[in-house]
Coordinates of N, CA and C in Angstrom, one line a residue:
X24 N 80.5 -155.7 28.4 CA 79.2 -155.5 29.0 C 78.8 -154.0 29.0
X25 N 77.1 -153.9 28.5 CA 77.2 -152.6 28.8 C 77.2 -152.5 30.5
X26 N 77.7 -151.1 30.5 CA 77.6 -150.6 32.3 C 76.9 -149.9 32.4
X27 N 77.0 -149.0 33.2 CA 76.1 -148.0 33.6 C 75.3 -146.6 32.3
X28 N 73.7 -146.8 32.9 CA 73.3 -146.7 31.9 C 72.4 -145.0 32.8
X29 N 72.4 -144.0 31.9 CA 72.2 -142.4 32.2 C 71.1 -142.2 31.8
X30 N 70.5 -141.7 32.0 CA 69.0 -140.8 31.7 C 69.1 -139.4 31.6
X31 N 68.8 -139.0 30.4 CA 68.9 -137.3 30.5 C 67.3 -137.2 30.0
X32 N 66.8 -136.3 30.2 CA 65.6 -135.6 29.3 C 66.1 -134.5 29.3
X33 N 65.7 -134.0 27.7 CA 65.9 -132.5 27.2 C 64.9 -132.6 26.5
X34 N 64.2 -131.2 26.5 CA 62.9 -130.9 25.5 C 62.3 -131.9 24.8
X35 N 61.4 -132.8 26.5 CA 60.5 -133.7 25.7 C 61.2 -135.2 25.3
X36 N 61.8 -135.2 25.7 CA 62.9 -136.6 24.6 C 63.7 -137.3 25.6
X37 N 63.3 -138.4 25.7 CA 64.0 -139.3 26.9 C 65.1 -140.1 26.1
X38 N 66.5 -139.7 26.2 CA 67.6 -140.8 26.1 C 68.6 -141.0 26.9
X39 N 69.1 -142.3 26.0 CA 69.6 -143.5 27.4 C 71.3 -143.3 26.4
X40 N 72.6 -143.2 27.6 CA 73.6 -143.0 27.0 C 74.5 -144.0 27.9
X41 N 75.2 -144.3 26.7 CA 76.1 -145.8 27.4 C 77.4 -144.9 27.3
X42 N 78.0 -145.2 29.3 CA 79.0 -144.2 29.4 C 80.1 -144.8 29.4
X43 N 80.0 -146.2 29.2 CA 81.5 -147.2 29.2 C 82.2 -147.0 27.5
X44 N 81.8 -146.4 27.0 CA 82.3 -145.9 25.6 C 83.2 -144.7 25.7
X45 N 84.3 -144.6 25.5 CA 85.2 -143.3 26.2 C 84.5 -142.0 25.0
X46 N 84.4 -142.3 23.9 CA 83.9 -141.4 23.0 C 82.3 -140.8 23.8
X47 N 81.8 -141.9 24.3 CA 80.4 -141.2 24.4 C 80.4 -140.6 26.2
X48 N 81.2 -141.2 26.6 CA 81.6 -140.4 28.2 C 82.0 -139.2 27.8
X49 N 82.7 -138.7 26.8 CA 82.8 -137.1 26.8 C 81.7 -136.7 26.1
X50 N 80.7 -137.2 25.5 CA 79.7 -136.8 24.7 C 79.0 -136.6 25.5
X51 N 78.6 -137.6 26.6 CA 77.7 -137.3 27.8 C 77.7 -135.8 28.6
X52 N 79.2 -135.7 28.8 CA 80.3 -134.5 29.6 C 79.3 -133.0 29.4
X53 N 79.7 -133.3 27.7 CA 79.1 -132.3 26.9 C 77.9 -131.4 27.0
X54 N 77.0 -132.9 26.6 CA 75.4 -132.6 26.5 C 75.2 -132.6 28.1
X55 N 75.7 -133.2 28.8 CA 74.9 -132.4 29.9 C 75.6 -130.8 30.7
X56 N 76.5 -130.8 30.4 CA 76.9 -129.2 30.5 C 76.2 -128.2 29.7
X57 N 75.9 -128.4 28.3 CA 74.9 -128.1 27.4 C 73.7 -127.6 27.8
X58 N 72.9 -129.3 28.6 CA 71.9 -129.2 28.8 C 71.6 -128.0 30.0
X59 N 72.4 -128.1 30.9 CA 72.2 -127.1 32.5 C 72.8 -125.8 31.6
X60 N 73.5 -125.4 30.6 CA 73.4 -123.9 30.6 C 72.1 -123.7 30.2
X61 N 71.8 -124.4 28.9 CA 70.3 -124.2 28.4 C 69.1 -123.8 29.1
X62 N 68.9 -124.8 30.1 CA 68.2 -124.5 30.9 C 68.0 -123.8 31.9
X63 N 69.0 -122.8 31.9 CA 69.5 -121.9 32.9 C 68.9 -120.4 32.1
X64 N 69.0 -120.4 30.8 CA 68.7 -119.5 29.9 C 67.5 -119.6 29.4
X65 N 67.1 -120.7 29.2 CA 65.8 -120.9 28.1 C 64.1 -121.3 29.1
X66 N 64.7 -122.0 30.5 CA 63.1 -122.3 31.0 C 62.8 -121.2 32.1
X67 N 61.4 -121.0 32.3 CA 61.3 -120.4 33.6 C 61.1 -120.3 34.6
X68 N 61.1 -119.9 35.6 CA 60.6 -120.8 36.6 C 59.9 -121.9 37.3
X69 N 58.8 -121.4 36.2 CA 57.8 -123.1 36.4 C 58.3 -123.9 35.5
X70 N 59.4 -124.0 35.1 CA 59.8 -124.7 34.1 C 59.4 -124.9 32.7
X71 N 59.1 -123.8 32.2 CA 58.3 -124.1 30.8 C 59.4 -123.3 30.0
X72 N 59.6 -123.5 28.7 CA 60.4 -123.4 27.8 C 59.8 -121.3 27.5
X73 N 61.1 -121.1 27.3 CA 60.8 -119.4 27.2 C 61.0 -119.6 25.6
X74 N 60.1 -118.5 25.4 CA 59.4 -118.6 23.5 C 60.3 -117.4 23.1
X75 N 62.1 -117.7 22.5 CA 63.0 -117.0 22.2 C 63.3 -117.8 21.0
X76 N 63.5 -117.0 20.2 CA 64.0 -117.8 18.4 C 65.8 -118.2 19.3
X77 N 66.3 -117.5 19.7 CA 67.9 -118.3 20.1 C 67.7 -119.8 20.9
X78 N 66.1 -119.7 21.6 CA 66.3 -120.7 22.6 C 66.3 -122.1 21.7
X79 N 65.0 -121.7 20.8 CA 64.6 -122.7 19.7 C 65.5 -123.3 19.2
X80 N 66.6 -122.8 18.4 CA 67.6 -122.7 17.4 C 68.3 -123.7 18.0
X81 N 68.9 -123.5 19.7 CA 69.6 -123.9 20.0 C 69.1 -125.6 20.4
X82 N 67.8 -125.3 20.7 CA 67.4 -126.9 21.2 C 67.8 -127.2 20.0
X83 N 67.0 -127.0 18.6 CA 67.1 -128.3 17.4 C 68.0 -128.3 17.1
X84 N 69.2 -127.4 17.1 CA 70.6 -127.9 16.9 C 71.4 -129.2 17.9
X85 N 70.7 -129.0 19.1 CA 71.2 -130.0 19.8 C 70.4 -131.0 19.6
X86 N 69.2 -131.3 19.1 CA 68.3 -132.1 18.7 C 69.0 -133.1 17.7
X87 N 69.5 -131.9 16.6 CA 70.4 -132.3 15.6 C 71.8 -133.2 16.1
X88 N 72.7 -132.8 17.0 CA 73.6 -133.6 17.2 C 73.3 -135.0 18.0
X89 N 72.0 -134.9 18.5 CA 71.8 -136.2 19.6 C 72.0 -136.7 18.0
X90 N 70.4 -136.9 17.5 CA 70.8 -137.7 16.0 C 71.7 -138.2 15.5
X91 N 72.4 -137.4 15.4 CA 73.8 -137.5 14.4 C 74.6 -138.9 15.4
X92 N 74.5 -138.9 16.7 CA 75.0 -140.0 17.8 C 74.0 -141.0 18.3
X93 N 73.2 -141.0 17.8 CA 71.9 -142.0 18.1 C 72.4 -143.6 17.7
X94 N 73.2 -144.0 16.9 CA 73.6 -145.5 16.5 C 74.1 -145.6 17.5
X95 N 75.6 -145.1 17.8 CA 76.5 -145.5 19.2 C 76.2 -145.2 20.6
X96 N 75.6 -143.7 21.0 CA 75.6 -143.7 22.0 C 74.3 -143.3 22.8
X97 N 73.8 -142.5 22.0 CA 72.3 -141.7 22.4 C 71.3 -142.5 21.8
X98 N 70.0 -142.9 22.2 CA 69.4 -143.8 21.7 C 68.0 -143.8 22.3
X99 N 67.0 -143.6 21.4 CA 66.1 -144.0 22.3 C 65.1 -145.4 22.2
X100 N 64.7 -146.2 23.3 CA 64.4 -147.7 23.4 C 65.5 -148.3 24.2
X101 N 65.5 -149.7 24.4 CA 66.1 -150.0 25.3 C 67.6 -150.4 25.0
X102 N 67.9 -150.7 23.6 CA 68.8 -150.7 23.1 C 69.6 -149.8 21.7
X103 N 70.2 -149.5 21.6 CA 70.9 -148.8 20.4 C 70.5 -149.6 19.1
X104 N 70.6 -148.9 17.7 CA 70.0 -149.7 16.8 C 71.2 -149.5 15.5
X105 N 71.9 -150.7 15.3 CA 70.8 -152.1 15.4 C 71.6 -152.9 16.6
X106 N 70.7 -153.9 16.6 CA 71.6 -154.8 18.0 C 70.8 -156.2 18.0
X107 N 71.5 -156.8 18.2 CA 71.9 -158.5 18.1 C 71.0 -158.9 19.0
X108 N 69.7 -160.0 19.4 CA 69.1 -160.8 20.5 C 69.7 -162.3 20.4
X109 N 70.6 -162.7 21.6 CA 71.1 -164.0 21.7 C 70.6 -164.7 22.4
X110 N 70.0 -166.0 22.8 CA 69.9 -166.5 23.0 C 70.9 -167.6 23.5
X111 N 71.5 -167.7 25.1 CA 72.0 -168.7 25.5 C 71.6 -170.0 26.1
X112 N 71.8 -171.1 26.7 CA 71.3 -172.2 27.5 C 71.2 -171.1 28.6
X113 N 71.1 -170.4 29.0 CA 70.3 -169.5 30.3 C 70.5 -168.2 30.4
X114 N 70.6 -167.2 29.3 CA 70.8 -165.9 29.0 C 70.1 -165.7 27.7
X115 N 70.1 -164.9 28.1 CA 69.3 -163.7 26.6 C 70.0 -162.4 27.1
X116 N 70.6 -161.9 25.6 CA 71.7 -161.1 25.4 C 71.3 -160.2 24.7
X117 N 71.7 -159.0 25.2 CA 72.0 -158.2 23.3 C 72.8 -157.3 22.8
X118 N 73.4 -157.6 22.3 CA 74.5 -156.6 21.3 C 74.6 -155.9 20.8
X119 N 75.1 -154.4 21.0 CA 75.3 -153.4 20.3 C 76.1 -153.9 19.1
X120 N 75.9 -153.7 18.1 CA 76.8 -153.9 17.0 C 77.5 -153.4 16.0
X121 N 77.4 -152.1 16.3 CA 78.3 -150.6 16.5 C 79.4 -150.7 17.2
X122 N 79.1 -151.2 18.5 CA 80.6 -151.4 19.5 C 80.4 -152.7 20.2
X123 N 79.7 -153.6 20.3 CA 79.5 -155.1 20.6 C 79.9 -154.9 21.8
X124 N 79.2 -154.3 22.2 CA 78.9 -154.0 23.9 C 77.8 -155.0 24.2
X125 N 78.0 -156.3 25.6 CA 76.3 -156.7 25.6 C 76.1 -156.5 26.9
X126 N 74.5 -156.7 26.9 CA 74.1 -156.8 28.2 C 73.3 -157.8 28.3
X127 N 72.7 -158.2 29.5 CA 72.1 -159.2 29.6 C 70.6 -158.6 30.1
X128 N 69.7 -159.2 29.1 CA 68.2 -158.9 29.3 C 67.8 -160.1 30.3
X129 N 67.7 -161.6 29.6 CA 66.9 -162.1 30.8 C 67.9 -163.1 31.1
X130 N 68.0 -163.3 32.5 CA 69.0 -164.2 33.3 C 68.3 -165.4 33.6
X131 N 69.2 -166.5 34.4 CA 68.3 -167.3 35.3 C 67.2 -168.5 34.8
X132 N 67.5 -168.5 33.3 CA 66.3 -169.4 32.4 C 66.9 -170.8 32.6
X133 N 65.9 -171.9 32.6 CA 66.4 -173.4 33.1 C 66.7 -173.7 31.9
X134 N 68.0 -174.8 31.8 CA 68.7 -175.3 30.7 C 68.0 -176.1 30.4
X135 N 67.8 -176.2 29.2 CA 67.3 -177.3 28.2 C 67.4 -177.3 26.7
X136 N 66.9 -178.1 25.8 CA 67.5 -178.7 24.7 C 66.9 -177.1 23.9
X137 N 65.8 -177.2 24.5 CA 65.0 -175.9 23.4 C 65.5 -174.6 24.1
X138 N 65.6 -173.9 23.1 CA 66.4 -172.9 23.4 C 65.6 -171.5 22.6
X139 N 64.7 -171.7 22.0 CA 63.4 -170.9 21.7 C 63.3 -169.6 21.8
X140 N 63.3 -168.4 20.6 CA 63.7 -167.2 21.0 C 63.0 -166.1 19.3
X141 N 62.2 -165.3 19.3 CA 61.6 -164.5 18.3 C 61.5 -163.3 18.9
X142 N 61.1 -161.9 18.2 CA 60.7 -160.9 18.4 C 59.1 -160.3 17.7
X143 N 58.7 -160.1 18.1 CA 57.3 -159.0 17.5 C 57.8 -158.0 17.3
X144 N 58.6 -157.3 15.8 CA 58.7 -156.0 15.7 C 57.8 -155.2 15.9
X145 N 56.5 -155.6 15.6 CA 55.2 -154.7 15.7 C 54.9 -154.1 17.4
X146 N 54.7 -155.3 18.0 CA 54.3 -155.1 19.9 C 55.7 -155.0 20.5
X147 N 57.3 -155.1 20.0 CA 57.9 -154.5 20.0 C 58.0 -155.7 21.6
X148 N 58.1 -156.9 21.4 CA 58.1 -157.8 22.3 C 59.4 -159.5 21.7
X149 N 59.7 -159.6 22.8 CA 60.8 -160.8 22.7 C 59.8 -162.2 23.0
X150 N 59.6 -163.3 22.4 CA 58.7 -164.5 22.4 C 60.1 -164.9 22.7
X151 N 60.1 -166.3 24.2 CA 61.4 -167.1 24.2 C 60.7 -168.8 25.0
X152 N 61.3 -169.6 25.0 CA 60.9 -170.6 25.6 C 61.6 -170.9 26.9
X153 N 61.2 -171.3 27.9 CA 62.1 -171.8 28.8 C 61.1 -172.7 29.8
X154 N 61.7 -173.9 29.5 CA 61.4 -175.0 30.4 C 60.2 -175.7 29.0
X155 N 58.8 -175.7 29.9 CA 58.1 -176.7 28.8 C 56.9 -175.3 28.4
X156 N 57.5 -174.0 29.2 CA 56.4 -172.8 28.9 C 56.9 -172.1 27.6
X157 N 56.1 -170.5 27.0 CA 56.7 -170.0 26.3 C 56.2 -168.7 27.0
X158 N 57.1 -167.7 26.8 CA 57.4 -166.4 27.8 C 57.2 -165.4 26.6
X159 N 56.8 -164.3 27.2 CA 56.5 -162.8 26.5 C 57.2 -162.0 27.4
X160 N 58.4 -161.0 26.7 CA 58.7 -159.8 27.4 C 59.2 -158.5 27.0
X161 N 59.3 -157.2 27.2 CA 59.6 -156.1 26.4 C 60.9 -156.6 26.1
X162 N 61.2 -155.3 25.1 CA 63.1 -155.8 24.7 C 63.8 -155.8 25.8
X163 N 63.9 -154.8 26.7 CA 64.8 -154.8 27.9 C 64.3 -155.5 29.4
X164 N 63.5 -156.9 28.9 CA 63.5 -157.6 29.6 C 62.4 -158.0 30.8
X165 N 61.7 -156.5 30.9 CA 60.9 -156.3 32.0 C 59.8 -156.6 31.3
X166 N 58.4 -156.7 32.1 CA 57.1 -157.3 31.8 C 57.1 -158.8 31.1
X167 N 58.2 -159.4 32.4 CA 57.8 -160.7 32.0 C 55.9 -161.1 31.7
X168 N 55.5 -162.5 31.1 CA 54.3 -163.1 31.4 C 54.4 -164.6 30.5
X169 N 53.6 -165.2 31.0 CA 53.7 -166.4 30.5 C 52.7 -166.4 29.5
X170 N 52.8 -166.7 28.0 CA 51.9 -167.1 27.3 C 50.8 -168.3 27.1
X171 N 51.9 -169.1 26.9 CA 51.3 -170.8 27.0 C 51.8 -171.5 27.8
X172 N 51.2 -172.0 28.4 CA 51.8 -172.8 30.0 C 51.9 -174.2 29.1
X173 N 52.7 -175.1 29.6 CA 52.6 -176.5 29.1 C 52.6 -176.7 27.7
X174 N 53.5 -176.5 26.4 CA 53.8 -176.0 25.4 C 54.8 -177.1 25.1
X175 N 55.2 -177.5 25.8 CA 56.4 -178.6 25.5 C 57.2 -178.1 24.4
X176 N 57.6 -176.9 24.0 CA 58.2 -176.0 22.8 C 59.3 -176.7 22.3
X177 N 59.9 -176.6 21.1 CA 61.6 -177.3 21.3 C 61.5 -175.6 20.3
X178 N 61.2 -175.4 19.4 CA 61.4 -173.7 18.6 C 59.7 -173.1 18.4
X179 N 60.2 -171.9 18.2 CA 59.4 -171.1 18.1 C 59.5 -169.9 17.0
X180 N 58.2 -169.5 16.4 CA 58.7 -168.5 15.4 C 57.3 -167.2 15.6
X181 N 57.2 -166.4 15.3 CA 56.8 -165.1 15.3 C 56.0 -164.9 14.0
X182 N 54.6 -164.6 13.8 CA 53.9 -163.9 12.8 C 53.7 -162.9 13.0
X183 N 54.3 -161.8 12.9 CA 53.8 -160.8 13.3 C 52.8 -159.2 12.6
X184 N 52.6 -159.9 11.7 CA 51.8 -159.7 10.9 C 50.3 -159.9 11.1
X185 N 50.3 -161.3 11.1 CA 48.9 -162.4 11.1 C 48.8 -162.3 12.6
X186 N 49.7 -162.2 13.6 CA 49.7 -161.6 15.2 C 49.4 -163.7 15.8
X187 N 50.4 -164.1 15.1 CA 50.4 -165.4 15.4 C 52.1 -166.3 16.0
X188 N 52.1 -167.5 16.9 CA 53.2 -167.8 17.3 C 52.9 -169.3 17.0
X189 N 53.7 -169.8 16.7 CA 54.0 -171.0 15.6 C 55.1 -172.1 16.8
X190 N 55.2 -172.9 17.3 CA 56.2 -173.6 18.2 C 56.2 -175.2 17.8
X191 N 57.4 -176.2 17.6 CA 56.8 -176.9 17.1 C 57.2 -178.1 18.7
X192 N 56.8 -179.6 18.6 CA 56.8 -180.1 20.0 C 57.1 -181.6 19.4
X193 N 58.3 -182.3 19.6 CA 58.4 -183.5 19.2 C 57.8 -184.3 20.1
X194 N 57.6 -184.7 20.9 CA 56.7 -185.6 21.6 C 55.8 -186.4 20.7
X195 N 55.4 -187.4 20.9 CA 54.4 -187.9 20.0 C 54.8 -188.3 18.3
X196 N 56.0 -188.4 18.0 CA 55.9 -188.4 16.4 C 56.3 -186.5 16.2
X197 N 55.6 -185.4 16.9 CA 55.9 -183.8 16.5 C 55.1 -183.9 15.5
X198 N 54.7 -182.4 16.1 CA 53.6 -181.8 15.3 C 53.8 -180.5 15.5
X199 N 53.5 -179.1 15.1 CA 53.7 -177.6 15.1 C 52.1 -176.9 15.4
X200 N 52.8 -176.6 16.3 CA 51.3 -175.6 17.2 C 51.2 -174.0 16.5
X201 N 50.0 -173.4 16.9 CA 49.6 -172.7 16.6 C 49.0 -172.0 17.5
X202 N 49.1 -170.4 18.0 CA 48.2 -169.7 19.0 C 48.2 -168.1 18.4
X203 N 47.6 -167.3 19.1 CA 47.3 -166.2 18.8 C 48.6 -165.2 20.2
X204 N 49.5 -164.3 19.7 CA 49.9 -163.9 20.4 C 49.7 -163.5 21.7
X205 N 48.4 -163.8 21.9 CA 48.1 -163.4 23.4 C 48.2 -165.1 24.4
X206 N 48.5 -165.8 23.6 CA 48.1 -167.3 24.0 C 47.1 -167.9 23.6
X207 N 45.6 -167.3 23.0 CA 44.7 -167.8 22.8 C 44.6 -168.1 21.6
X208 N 43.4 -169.5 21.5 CA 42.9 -169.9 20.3 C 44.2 -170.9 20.0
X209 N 45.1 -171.5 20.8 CA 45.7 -172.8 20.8 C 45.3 -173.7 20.1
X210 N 45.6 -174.3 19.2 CA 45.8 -175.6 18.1 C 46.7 -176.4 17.7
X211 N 46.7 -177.3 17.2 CA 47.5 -178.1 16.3 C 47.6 -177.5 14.4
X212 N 48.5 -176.9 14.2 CA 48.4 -176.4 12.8 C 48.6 -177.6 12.1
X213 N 49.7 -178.6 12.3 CA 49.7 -179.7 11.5 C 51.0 -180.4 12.6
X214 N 50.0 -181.7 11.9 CA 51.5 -183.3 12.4 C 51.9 -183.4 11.6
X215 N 53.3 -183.6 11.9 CA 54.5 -184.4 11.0 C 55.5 -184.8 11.9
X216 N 56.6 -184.8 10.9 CA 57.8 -185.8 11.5 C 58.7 -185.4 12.5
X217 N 59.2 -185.3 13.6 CA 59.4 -184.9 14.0 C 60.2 -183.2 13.9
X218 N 59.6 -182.5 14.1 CA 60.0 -181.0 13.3 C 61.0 -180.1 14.2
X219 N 62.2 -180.2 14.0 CA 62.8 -179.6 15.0 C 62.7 -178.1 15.2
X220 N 62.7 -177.4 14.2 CA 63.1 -176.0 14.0 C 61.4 -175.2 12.4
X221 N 61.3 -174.3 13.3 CA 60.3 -173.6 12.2 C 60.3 -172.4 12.2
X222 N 60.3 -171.6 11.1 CA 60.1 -170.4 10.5 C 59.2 -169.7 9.9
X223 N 58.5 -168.3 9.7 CA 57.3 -168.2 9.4 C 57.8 -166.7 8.7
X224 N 57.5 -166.8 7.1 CA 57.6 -165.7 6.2 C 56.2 -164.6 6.4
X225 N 55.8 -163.7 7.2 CA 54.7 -163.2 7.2 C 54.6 -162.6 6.3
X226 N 55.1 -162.1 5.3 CA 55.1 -161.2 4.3 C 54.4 -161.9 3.2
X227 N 54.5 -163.2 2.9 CA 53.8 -163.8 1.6 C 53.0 -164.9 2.3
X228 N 52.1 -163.9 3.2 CA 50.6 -165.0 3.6 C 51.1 -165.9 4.7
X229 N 52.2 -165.7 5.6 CA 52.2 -166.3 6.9 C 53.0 -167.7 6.5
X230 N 53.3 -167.9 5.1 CA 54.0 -169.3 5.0 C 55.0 -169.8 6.3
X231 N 54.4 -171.1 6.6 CA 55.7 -171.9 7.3 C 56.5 -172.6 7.2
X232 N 57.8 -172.4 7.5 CA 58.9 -173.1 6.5 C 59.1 -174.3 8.1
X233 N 59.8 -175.5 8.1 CA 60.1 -176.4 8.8 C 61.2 -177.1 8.6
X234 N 62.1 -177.3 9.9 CA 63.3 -178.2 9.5 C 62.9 -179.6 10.4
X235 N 62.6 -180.6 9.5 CA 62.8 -182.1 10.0 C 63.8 -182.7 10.3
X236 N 63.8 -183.1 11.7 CA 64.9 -184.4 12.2 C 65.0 -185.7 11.5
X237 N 64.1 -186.6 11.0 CA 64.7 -187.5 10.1 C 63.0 -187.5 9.3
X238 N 62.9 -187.1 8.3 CA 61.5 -187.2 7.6 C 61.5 -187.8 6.1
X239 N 60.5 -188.6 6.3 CA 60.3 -189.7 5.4 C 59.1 -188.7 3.8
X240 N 59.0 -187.3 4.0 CA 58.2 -186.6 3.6 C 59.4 -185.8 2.4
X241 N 59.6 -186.4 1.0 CA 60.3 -185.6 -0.1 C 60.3 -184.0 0.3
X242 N 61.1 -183.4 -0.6 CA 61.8 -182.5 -0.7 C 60.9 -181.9 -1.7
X243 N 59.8 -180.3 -1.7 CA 58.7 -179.8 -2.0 C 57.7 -180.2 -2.4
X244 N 57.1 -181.3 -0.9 CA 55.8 -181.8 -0.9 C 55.6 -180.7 0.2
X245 N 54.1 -179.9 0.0 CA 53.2 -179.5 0.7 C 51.8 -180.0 1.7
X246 N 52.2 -180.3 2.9 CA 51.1 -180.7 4.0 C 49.6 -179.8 3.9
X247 N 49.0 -180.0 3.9 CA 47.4 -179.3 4.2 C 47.4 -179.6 5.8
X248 N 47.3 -178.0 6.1 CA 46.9 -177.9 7.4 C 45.0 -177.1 7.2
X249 N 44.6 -176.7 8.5 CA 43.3 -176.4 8.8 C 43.3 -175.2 8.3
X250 N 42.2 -174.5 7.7 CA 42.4 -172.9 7.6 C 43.2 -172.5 6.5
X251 N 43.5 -173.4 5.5 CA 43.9 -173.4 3.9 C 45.9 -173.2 4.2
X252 N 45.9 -173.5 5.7 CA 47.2 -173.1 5.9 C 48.0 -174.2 5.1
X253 N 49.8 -173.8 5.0 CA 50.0 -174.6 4.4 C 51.3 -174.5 5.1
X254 N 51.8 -175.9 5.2 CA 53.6 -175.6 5.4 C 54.3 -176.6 4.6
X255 N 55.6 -176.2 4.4 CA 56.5 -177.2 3.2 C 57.2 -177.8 4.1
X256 N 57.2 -179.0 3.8 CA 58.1 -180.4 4.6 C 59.5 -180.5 3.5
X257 N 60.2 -181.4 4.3 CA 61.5 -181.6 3.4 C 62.3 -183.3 4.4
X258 N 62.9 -183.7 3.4 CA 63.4 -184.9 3.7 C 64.9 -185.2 3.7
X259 N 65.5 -185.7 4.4 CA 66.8 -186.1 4.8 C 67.1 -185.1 6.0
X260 N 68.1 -185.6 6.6 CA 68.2 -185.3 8.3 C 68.7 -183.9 7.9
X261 N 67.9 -183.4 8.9 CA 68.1 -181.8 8.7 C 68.5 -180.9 7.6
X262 N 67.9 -181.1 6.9 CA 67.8 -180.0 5.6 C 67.0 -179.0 5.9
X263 N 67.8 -177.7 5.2 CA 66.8 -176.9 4.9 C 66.3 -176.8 4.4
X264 N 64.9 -175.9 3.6 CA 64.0 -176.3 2.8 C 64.7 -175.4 1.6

């Protein structure tokens, strides 16, 4: 687990240092001994940075070593990069993968079959399902909000491109919804067989890929949905496409 987590600011630059790492507990040691000479020499009373070529030098050299430690221990965002998003029956995790340290982002989520979980690299947001809602929240968990209330989700996938969320809902025979990341402009993109699991290539025009629970729909027949959209069906129990 990660543990206890530090806050330093130096010239302008907020980072977060994970001190349960014995390498990065003396790195911390360091940079903050560092940091309080520095600033003992370099600001001035009202705290503004004194305009000395040594003072300079010395920040972007230390600028330079944060960098150089930015994957394991110095980081800025909520997590170190790159790092894992897990999804459990009632946790959401994430993993350093440098040192597979985890912590837990969201707790407390009600168990159920759907287990529903994307990112918006762009808005830099986690999409997850829990119960019959679908949830919006930063990486590190905070600013929960509800997107689509009553969604009956079983998966969910991310456009983040086209700024669209894709979930599909077996009830009824199953069909795959469509909404605008804010929630709005809700639709039915297309019915089919019951669709357990879907994927969305934003990079070549938003294609949606679907995995069927038992579909009577061949292996690269294309569905016509609304809006010239298109998604690929596939047949025999759970195949990929």
């Amino acid at each position: 687990m990660i543990g206890l987590i530090i806050l330093i600011y130096f010239g302008g630059k907020l980072i977060v240092c994970n001190k349960n790492i014995p390498i990065c507990d003396q790195l911390l040691k360091e940079h903050k001994k560092y940091v309080k000479d520095w600033e003992q020499r370099c600001l001035s009373e009202s705290r503004h940075e004194i305009n000395s070529p040594c003072c300079k030098a010395e920040k972007d050299y230390f600028q330079e070593r944060m960098r150089m430690h930015t994957k394991m221990c110095l980081y800025e965002g909520s997590y170190p990069e790159p790092y894992l998003l897990i999804r459990t029956r009632t946790k959401i995790l994430a993993t350093d993968l440098a040192t597979f340290d985890t912590t837990v982002v969201m707790r407390s989520l009600q168990y159920n079959e759907n287990e529903g979980l994307d990112i918006d690299t762009l808005g830099k947001k986690i999409y997850f399902t829990n119960a019959s809602h679908i949830y919006r929240a930063n990486f590190d968990g905070t600013g929960k909000e509800t997107i689509v209330e009553n969604a009956g989700p079983y998966d969910i996938t991310i456009d983040w491109i086209g700024r669209r969320i894709f979930w599909t809902v077996l009830e009824s025979e199953g069909k795959i919804n469509v909404a605008s990341l804010d929630g709005q402009a809700r639709r039915v993109f297309v019915n089919t067989h019951y669709p357990e699991h879907v994927k969305v290539d934003p990079t070549v025009g938003g294609r949606v890929n679907a995995l069927e629970y038992e579909s009577s729909v061949c292996d690269g027949d294309e569905v016509s949905a609304d809006n010239n959209d298109e998604i690929a069906s596939c047949c025999s129990s759970r195949k990929q496409l």
